[in-house]
Coordinates of C-alpha atoms in Angstrom, one line a residue:
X3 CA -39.0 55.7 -48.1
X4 CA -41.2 57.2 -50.9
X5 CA -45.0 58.2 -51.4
X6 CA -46.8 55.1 -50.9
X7 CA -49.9 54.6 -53.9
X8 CA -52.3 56.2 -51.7
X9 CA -49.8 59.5 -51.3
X10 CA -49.4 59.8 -54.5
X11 CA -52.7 59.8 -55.3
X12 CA -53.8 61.9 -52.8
X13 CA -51.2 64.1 -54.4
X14 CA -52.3 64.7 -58.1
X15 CA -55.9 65.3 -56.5
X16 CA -54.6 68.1 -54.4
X17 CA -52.6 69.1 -57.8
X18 CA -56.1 69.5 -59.6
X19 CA -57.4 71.4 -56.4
X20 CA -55.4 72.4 -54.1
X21 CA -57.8 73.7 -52.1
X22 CA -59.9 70.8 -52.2
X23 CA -61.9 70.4 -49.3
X24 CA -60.9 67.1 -46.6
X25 CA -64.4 65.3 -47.0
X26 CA -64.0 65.7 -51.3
X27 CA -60.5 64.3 -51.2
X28 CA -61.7 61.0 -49.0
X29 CA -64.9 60.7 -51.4
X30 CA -62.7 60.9 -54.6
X31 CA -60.2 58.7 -53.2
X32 CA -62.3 56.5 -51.3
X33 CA -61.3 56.3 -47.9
X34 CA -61.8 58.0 -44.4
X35 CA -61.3 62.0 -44.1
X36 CA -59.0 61.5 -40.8
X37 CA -56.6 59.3 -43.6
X38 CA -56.4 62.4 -45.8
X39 CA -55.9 64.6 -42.6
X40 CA -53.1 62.4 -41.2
X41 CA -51.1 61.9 -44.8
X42 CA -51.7 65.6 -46.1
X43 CA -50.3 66.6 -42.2
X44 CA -47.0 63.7 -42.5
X45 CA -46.4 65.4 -46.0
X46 CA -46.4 68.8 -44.8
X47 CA -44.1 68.6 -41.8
X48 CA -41.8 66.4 -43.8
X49 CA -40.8 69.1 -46.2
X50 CA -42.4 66.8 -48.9
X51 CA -45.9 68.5 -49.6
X52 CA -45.4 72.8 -50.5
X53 CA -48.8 74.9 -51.3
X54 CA -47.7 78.5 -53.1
X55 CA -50.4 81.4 -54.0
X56 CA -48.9 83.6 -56.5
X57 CA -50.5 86.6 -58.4
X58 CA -49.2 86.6 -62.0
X59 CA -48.1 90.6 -61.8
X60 CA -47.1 90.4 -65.4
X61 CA -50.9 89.8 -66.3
X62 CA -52.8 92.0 -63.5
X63 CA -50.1 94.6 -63.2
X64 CA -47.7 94.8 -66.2
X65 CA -44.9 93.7 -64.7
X66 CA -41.9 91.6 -66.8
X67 CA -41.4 88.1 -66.1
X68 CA -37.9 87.7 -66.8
X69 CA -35.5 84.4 -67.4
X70 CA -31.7 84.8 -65.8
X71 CA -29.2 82.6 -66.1
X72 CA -26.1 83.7 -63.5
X73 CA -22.6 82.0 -63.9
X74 CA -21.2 81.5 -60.5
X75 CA -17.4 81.5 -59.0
X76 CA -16.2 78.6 -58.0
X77 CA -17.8 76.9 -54.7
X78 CA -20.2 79.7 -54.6
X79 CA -23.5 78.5 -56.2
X80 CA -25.5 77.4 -52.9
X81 CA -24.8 79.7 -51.1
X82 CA -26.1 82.5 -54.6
X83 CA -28.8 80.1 -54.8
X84 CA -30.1 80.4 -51.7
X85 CA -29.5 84.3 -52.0
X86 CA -31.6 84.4 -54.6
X87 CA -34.4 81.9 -52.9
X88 CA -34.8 84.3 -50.2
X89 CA -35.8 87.6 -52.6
X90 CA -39.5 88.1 -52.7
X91 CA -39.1 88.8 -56.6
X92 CA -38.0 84.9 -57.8
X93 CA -40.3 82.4 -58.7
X94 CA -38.2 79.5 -59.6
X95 CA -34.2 79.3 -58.5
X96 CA -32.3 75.7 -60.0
X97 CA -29.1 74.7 -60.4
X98 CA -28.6 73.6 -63.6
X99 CA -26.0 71.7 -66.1
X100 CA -24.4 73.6 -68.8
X101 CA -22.3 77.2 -69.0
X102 CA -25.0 79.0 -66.3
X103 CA -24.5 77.6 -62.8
X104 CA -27.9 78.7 -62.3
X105 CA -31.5 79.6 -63.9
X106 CA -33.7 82.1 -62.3
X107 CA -37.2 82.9 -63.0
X108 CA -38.1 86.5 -61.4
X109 CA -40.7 89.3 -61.8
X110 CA -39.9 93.3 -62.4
X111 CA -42.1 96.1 -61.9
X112 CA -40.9 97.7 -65.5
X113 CA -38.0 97.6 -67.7
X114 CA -36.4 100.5 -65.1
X115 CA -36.6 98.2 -62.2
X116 CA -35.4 95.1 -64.3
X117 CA -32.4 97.1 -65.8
X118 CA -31.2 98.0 -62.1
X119 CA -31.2 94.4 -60.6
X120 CA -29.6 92.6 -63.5
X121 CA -27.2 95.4 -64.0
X122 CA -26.2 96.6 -60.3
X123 CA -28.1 94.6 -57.7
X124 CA -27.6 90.9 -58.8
X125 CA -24.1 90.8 -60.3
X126 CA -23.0 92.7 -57.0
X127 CA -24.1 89.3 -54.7
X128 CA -20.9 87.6 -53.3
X129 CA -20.5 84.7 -55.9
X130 CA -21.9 86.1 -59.0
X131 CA -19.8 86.0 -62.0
X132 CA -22.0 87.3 -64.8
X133 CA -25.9 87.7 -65.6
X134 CA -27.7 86.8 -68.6
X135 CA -31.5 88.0 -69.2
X136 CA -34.2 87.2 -71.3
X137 CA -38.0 88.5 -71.1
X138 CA -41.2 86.1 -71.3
X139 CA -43.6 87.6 -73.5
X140 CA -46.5 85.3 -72.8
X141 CA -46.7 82.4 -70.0
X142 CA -48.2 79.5 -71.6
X143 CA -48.4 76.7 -69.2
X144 CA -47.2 76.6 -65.3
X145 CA -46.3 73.6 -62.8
X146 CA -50.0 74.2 -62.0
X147 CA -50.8 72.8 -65.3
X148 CA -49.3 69.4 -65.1
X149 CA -49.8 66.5 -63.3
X150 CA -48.1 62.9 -63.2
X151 CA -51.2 61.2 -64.9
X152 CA -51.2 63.4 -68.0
X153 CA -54.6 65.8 -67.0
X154 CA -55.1 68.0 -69.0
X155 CA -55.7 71.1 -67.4
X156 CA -58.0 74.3 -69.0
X157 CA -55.3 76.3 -69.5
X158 CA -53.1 73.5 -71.7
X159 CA -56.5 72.3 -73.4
X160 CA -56.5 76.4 -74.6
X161 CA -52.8 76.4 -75.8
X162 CA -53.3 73.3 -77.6
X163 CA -56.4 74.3 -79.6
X164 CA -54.9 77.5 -80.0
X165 CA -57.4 79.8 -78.2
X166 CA -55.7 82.8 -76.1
X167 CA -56.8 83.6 -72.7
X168 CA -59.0 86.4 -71.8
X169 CA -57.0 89.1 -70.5
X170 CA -57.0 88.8 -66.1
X171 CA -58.9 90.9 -64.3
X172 CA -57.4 94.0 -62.4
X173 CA -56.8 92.8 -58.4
X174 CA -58.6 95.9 -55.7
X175 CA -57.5 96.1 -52.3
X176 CA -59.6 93.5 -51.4
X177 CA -58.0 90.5 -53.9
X178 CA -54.9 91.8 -52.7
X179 CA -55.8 91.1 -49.0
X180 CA -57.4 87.7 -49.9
X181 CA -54.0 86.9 -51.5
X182 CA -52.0 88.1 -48.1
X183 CA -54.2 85.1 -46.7
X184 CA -53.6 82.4 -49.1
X185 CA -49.9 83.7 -49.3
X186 CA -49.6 82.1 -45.7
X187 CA -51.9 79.3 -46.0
X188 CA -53.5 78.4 -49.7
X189 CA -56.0 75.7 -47.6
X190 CA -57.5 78.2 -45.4
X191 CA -61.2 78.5 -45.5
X192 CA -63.6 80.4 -47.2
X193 CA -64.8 81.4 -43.7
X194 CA -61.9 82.0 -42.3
X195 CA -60.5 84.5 -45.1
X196 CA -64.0 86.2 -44.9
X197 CA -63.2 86.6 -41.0
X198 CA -59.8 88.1 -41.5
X199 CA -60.4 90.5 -44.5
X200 CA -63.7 91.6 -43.5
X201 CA -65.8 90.3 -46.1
X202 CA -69.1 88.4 -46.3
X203 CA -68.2 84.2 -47.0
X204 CA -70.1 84.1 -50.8
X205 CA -68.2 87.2 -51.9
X206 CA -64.8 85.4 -50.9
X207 CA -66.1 82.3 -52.5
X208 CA -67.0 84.4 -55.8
X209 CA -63.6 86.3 -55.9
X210 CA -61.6 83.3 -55.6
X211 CA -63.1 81.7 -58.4
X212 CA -62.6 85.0 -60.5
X213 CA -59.1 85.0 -59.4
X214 CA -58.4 81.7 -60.2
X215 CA -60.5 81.2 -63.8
X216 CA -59.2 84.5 -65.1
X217 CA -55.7 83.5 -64.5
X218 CA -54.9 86.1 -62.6
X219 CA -53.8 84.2 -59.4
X220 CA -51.8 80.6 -59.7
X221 CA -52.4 77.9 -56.8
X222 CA -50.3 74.9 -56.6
X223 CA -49.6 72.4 -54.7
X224 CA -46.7 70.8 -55.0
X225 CA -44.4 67.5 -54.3
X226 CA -40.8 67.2 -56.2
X227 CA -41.4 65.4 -59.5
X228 CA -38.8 62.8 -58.4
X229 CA -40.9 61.5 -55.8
X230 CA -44.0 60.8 -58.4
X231 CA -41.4 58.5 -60.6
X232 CA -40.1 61.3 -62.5
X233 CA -36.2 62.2 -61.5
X234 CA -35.0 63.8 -64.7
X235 CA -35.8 67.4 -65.3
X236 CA -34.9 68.9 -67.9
X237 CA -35.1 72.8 -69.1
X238 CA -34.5 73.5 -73.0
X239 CA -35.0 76.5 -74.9
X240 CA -35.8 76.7 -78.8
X241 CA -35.3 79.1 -81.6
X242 CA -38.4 78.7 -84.2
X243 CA -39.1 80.5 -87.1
X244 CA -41.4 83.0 -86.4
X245 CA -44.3 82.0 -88.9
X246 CA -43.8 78.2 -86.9
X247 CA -43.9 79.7 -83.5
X248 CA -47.7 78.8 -83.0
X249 CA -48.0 75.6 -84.5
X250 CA -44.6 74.8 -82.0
X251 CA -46.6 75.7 -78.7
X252 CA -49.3 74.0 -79.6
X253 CA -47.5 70.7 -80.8
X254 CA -45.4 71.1 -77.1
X255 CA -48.5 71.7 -75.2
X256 CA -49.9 68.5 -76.1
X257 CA -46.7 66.4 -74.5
X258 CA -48.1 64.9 -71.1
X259 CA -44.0 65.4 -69.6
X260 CA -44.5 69.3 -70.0
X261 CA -44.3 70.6 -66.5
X262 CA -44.2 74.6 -67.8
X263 CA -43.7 76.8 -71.4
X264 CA -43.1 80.2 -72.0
X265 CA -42.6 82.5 -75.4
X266 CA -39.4 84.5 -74.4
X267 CA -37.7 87.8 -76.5
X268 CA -34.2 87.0 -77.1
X269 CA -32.2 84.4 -79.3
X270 CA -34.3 81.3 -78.0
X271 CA -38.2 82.6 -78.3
X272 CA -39.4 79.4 -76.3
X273 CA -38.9 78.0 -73.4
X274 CA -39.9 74.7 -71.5
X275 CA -39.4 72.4 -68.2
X276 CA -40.2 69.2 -68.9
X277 CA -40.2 65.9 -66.5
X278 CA -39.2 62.6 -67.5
X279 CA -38.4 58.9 -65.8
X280 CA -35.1 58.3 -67.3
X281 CA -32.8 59.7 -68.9
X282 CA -33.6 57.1 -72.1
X283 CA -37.0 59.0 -71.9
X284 CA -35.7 62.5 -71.7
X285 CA -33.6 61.4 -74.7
X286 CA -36.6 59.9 -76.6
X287 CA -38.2 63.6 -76.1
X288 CA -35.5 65.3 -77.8
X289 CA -35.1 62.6 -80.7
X290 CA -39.2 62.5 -81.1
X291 CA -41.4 66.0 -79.9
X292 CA -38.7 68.2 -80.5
X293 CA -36.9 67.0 -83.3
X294 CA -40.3 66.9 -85.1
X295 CA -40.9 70.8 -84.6
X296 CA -41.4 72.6 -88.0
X297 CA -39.4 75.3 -88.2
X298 CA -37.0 74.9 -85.3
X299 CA -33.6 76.6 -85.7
X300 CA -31.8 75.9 -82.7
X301 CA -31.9 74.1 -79.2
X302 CA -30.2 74.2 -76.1
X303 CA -31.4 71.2 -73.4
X304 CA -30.1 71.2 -69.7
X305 CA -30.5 69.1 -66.9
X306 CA -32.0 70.4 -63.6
X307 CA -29.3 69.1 -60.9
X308 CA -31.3 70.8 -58.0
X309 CA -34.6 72.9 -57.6
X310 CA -34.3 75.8 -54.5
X311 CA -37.8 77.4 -54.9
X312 CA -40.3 76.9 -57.2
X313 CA -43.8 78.7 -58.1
X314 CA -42.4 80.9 -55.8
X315 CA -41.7 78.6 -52.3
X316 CA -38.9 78.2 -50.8
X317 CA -38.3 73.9 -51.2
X318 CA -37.4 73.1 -47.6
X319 CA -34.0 70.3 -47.2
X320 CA -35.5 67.0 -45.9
X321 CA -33.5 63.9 -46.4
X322 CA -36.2 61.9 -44.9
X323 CA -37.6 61.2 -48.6
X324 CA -35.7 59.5 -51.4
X325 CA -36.3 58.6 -55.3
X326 CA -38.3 55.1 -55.3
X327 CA -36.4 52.6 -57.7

């Protein structure tokens, strides 16, 4: 079975919001709040429905966000996959087609740190073959900025009028402990986070809302694209003349099927995931968006064959849940 029209709906509204509260969801969607209970609880245990509360350490704490691609040896690329799951430091872990078994999206403390795991920790995990790494400069859009009915999200309305984000505020030891919160559940309450850091409800409420409009903390929730009519991902890097770079983000930011976009050092400077429902569609994106992109110089397109973690959760195996034709 799939998400019924009611599921699916009640997923984009948790995509807006996850933390949306129960009675706002059955208003917007009009129906009873134990209805949203019930589906949002079936989701959850079914592996189907992930929530992830992730600070972005490159903005608030300097760290590198950096690309990897890892060859793997031969039968070995689950089991490195779900090595590389497990680690705190990934975001995103996906098997994918072309010359790298897999892509890898992870966070460094500095350019130290970074050096040691993609010179002597990660090539040392049973499995790995080789290790190639590449630096985002500036995140552009996240999963958190796309949904399957094209919203527009504030962030992708900034990229595509060209306006860059304020720089995000500096997380204190109280941000941090929110976070530790939401890192276990992103629904729990403004109360109830107030109760466990030790801080009055209002000031919770007010740094949440810091946290999230300043870009300094990303929540998501999350169902596989599959299950919303979109099967085909597909992950492409670009070289663009560097005078064309801007005018390229903002022409890619406007594409509905762009699920995430990235300025990268390196040979390729941009990189994207985007979502399609066919492979004739994903095809039409590559002979239309991205063939009309002034200035481009190269491109490299892959297919993601299987997502292990994204926005940094782990993507639990269910095989109660299949692609609906």
């Amino acid at each position: 079975m799939g998400l019924s029209r009611f599921e699916q709906k009640l997923v984009v509204a948790l995509q807006r919001d996850p933390r949306a509260p129960y009675a706002t969801l059955a208003d917007a969607l009009d129906v009873d709040e134990r209805s949203v209970r019930r589906a949002m609880r079936r989701l959850r245990d079914d592996g189907v429905l992930t929530y992830s509360a992730a600070i972005a350490r490159e903005d608030t704490h300097g760290w590198l966000a950096a690309q990897l691609e890892v060859g793997c040896r031969a039968g070995t690329v689950d089991k490195v996959a779900h090595a590389l799951a497990d680690r705190f430091d990934t975001r995103y872990v996906a098997a994918a087609t072309g010359d790298a078994d897999l892509v890898v999206e992870l966070v460094a403390r500095d350019p130290d740190t970074l050096h040691t795991l993609v010179v002597h920790e990660l090539p040392t995990l049973d499995g790995v073959r080789w290790v190639h790494t590449q630096v985002a400069v500036r995140l552009l859009l996240s999963a958190a900025d796309w949904a399957p009915d094209g919203w527009r999200s504030p962030r992708r309305q900034r990229v595509i009028d060209g306006r860059r984000e304020a720089v995000a505020v500096k997380l204190d030891d109280s941000d941090l402990a929110i976070m530790r919160v939401l890192d276990e559940d992103v629904r729990t309450s403004a109360a109830r986070i107030a109760q466990r850091v030790g801080l009055h409800e209002t000031t919770v409420q007010r740094r949440l809302r810091k946290l999230s409009e300043s870009g300094a903390v990303y929540m998501r929730a999350d169902v596989p694209p599959a299950l919303l009519g979109f099967p085909i991902e597909a992950r492409f890097t670009l070289q663009v003349r560097p005078d064309s770079l801007e005018a390229a983000v903002r022409r890619l930011a406007c594409e509905p099927m762009l699920r995430a976009l990235y300025i990268l050092t390196g040979p390729s400077n941009v990189l994207g995931y985007s979502v399609h429902r066919s492979t004739g569609a994903l095809e039409d994106f590559l002979s239309g968006p991205l063939a009309e992109i002034d200035g481009l110089l190269g491109c490299d397109i892959r297919v993601v064959l299987h997502a292990y973690k994204r926005n940094g959760a782990l993507i639990p195996t269910t095989d109660k849940w299949v692609v609906p034709e």
